[in-house]
Coordinates of N, CA and C in Angstrom, one line a residue:
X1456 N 12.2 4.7 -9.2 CA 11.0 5.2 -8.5 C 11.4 6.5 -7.8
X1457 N 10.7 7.6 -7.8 CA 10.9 8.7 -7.2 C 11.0 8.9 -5.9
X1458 N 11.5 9.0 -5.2 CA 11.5 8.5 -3.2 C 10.4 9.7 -2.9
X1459 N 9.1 10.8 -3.2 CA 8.1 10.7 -3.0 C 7.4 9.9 -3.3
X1460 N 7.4 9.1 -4.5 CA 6.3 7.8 -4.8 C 6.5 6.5 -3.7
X1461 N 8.0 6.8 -3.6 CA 8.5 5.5 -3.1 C 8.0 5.5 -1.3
X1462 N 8.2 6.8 -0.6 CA 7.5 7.0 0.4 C 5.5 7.0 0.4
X1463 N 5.0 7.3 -0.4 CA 3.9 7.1 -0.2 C 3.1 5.9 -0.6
X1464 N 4.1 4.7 -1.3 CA 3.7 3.7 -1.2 C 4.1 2.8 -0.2
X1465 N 5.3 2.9 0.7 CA 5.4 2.4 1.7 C 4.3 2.7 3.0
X1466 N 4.2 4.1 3.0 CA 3.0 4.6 3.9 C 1.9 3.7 3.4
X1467 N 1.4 3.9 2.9 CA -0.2 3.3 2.7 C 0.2 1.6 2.9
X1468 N 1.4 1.0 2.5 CA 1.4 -0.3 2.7 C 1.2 -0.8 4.8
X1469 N 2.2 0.2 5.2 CA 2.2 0.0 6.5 C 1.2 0.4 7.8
X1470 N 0.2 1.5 6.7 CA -0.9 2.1 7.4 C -2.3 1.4 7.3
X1471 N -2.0 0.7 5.9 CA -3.1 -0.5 5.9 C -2.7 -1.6 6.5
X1472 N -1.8 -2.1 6.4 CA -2.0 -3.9 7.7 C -2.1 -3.1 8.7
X1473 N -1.6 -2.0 9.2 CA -1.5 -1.6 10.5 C -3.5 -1.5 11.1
X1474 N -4.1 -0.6 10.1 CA -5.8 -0.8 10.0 C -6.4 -2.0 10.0
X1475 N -5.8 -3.0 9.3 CA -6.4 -4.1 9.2 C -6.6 -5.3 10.0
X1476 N -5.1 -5.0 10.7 CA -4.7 -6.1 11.9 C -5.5 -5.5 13.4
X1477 N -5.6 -3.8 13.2 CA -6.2 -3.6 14.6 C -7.6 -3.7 14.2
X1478 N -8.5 -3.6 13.2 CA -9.9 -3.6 12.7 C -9.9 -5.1 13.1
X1479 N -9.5 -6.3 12.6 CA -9.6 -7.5 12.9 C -9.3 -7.4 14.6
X1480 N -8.8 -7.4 15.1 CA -8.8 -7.2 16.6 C -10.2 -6.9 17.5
X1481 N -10.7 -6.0 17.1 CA -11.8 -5.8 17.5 C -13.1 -5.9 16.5
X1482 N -13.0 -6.8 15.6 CA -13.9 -7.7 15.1 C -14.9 -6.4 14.1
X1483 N -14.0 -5.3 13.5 CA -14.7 -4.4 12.6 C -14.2 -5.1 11.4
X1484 N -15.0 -6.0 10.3 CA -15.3 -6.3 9.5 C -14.3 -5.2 8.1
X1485 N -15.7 -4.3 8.5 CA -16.0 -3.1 7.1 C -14.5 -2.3 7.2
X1486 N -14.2 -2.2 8.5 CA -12.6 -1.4 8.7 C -11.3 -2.0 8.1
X1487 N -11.8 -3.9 8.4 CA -10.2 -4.2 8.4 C -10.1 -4.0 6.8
X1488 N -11.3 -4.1 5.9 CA -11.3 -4.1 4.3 C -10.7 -2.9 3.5
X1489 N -11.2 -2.0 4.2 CA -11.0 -0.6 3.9 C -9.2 -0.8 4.6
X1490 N -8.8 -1.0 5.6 CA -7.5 -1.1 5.4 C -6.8 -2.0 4.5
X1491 N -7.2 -3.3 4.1 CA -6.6 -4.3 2.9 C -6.3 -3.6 1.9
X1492 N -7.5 -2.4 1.7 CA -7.9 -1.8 0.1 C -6.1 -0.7 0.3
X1493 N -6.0 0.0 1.1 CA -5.1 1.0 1.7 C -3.7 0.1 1.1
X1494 N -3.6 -1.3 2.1 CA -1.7 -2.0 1.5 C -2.0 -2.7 0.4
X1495 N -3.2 -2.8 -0.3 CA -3.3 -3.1 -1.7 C -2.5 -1.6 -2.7
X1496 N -3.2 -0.6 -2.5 CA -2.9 0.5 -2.6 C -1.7 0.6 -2.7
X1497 N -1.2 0.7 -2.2 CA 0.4 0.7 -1.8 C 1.1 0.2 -2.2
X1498 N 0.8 -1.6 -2.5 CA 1.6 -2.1 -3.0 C 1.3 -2.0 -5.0
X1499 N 0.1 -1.3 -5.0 CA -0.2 -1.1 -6.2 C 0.8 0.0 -7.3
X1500 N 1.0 0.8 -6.1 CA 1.9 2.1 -6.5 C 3.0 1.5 -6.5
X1501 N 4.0 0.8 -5.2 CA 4.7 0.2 -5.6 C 5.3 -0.2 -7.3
X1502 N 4.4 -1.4 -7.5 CA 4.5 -1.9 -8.7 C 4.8 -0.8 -9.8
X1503 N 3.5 -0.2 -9.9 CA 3.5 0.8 -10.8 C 4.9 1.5 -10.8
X1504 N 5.3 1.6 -10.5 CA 6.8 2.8 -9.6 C 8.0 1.8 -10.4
X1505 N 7.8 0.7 -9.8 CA 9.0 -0.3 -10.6 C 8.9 -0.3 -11.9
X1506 N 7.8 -0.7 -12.1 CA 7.7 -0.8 -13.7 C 8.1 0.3 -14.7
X1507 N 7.6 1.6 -13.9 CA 8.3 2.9 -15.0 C 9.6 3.3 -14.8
X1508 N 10.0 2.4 -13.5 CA 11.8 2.9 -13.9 C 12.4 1.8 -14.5
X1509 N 11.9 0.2 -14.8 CA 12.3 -0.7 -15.8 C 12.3 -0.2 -17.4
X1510 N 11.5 0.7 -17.5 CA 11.2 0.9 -18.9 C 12.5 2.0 -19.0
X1511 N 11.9 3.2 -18.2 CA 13.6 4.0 -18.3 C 14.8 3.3 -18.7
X1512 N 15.2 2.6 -18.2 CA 16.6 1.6 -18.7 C 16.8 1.1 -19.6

């Protein structure tokens, strides 16, 4: 994984629970989702990221 892929999927993972947990805090529904969607995101690139350096090998 390329350490800009690898950095911008850690970002989005830590910037969405980080949305999510403070959206649930003050009881914004529509926000905490939109953050879920963000460390889904992230962990989606993640994956993706792993998988094309398994094939490399």
């Amino acid at each position: 994984m390329s350490s800009g892929e690898r950095a911008k999927a850690k970002a989005e993972q830590v910037l969405g629970k980080t949305v999510r947990k403070a959206a649930h805090a003050v009881h914004k529904e529509t926000l905490a989702a939109k953050g879920a969607a963000l460390e889904t995101r992230g962990r989606m690139r993640a994956a993706k990221e792993r998988t094309k350096d398994s094939f490399k090998h």
